[in-house]
PDB file of C-alpha atoms in Angstrom:
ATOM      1  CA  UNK A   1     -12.642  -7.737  -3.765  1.00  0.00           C
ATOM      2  CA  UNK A   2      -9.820  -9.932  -4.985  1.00  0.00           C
ATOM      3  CA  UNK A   3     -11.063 -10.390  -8.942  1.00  0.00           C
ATOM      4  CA  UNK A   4      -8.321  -7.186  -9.698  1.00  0.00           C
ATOM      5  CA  UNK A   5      -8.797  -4.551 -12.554  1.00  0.00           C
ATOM      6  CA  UNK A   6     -10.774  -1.809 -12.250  1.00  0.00           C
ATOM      7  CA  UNK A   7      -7.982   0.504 -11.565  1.00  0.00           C
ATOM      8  CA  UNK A   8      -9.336   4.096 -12.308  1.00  0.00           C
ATOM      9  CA  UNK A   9     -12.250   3.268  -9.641  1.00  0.00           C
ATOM     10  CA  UNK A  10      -9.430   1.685  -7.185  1.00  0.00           C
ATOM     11  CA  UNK A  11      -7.251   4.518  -7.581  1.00  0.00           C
ATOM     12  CA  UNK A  12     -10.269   7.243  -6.879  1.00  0.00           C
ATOM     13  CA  UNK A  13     -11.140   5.058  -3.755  1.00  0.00           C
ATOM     14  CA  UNK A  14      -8.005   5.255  -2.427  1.00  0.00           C
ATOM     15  CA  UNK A  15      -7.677   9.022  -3.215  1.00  0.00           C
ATOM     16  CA  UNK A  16     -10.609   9.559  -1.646  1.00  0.00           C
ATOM     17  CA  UNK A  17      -9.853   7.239   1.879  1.00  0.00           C
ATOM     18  CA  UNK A  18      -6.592   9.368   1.985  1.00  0.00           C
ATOM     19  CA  UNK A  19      -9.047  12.489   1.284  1.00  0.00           C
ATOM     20  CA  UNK A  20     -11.426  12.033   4.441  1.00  0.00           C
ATOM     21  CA  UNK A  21      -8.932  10.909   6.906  1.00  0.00           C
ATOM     22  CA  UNK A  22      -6.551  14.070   6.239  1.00  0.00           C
ATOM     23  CA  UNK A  23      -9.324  16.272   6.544  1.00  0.00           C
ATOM     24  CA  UNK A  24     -10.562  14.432   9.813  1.00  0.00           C
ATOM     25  CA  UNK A  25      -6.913  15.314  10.924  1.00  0.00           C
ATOM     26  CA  UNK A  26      -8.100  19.233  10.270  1.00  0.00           C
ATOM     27  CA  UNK A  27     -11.743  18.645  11.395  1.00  0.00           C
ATOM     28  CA  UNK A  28     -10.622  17.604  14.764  1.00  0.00           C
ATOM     29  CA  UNK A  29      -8.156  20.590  14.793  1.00  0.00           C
ATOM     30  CA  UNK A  30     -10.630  23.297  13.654  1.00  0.00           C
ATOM     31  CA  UNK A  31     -14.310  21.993  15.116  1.00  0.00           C
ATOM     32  CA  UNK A  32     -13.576  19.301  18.092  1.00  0.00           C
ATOM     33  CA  UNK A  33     -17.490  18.696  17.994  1.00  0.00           C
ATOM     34  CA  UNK A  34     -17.891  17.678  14.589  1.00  0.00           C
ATOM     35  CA  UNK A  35     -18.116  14.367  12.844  1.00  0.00           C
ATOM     36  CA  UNK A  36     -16.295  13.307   9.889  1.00  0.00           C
ATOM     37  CA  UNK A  37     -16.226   9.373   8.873  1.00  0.00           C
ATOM     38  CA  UNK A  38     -16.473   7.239   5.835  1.00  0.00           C
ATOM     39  CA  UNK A  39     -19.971   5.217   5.991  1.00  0.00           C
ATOM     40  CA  UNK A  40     -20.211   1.825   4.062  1.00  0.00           C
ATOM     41  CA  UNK A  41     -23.357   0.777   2.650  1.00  0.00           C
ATOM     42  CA  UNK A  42     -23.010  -2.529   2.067  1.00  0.00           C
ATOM     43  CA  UNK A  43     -24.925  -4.002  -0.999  1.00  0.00           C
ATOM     44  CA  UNK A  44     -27.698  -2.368  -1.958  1.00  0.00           C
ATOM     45  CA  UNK A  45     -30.480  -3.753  -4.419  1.00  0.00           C
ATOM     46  CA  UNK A  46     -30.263  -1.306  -7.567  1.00  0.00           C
ATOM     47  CA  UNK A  47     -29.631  -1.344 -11.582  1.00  0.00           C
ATOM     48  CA  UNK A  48     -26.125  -0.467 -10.645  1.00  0.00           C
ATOM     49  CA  UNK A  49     -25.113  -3.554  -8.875  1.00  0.00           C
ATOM     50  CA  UNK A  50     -28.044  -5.922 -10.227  1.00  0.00           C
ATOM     51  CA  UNK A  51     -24.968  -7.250 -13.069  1.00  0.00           C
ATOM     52  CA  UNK A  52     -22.516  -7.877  -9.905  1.00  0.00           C
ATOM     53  CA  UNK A  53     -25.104  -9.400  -7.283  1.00  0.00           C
ATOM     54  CA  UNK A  54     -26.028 -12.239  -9.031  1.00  0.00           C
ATOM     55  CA  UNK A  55     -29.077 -13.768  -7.264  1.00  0.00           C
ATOM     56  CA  UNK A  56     -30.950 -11.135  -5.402  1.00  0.00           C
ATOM     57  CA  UNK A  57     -28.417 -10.118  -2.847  1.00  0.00           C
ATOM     58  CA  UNK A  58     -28.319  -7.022  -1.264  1.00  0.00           C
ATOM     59  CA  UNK A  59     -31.424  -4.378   0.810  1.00  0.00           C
ATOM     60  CA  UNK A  60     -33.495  -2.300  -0.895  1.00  0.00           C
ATOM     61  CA  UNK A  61     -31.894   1.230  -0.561  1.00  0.00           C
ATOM     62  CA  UNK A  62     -34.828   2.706   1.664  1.00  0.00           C
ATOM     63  CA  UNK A  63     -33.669  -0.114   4.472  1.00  0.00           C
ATOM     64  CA  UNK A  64     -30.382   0.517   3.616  1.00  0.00           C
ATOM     65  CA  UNK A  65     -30.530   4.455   3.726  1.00  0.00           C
ATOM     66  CA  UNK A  66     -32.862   3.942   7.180  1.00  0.00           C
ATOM     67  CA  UNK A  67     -29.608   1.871   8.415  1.00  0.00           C
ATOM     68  CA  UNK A  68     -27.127   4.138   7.570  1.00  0.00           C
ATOM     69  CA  UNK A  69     -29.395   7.802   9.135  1.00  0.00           C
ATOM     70  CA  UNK A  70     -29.477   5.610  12.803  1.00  0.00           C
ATOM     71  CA  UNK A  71     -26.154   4.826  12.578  1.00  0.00           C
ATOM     72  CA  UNK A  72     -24.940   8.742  11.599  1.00  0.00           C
ATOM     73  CA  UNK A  73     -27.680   9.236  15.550  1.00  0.00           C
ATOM     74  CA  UNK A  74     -25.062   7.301  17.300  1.00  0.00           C
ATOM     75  CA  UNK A  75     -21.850   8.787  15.772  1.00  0.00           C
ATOM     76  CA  UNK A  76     -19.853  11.262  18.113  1.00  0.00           C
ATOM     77  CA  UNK A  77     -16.440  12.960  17.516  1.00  0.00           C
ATOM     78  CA  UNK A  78     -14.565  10.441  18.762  1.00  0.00           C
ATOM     79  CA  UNK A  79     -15.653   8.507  15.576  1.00  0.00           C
ATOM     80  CA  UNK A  80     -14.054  11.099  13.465  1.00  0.00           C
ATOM     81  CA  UNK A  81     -11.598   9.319  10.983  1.00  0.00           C
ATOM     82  CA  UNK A  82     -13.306   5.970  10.893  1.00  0.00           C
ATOM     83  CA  UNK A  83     -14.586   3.798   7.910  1.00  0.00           C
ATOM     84  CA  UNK A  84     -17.944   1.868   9.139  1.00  0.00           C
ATOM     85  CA  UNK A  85     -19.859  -0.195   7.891  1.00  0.00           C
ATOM     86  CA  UNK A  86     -23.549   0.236   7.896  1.00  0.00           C
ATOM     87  CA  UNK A  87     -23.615  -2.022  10.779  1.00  0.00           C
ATOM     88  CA  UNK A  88     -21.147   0.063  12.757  1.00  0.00           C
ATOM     89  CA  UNK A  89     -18.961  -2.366  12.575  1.00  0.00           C
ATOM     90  CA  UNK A  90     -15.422  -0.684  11.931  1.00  0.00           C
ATOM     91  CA  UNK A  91     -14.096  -1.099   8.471  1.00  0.00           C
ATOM     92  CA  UNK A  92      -9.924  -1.587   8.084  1.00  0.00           C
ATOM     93  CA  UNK A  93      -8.749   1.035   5.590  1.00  0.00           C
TER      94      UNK A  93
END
């Protein structure tokens, strides 16, 4: 988002985006056939974001877990150091 501040959470995310794309680098090295991606949720209807959603925005996370299990079905190696969205639509890191 572009509101700024939350820094320790920023700086973890980024850590961690640097995290899974080095180790698809040695996934794809080590086991050709496996899968390694970052997945994104989207919104999801919980306590956690209820403060940031505002009116009800967001799927309930059984829809949104259901989303995210066919998506992992159509994933193959060649996915392997992508960010997607829940949608499959490929995320920018």
């Amino acid at each position: 988002n572009r509101l700024g501040g939350w820094y320790s959470y920023r700086a973890s995310k980024a850590a961690l985006n640097m995290l899974l794309k080095t180790a698809a680098i040695e996934c794809q090295r080590g086991r050709p056939q496996a899968v390694l991606v970052a997945l994104h949720p989207g919104t999801v209807s919980s306590a956690l974001s209820k403060p940031f959603r505002g009116a009800e925005i967001g799927r309930p996370a059984d829809q949104a877990a259901a989303e995210l299990l066919a998506l992992i079905d159509r994933l193959t190696p060649a996915d392997t150091g992508r960010f997607i969205a829940y949608d499959g639509a490929p995320l920018p890191w």
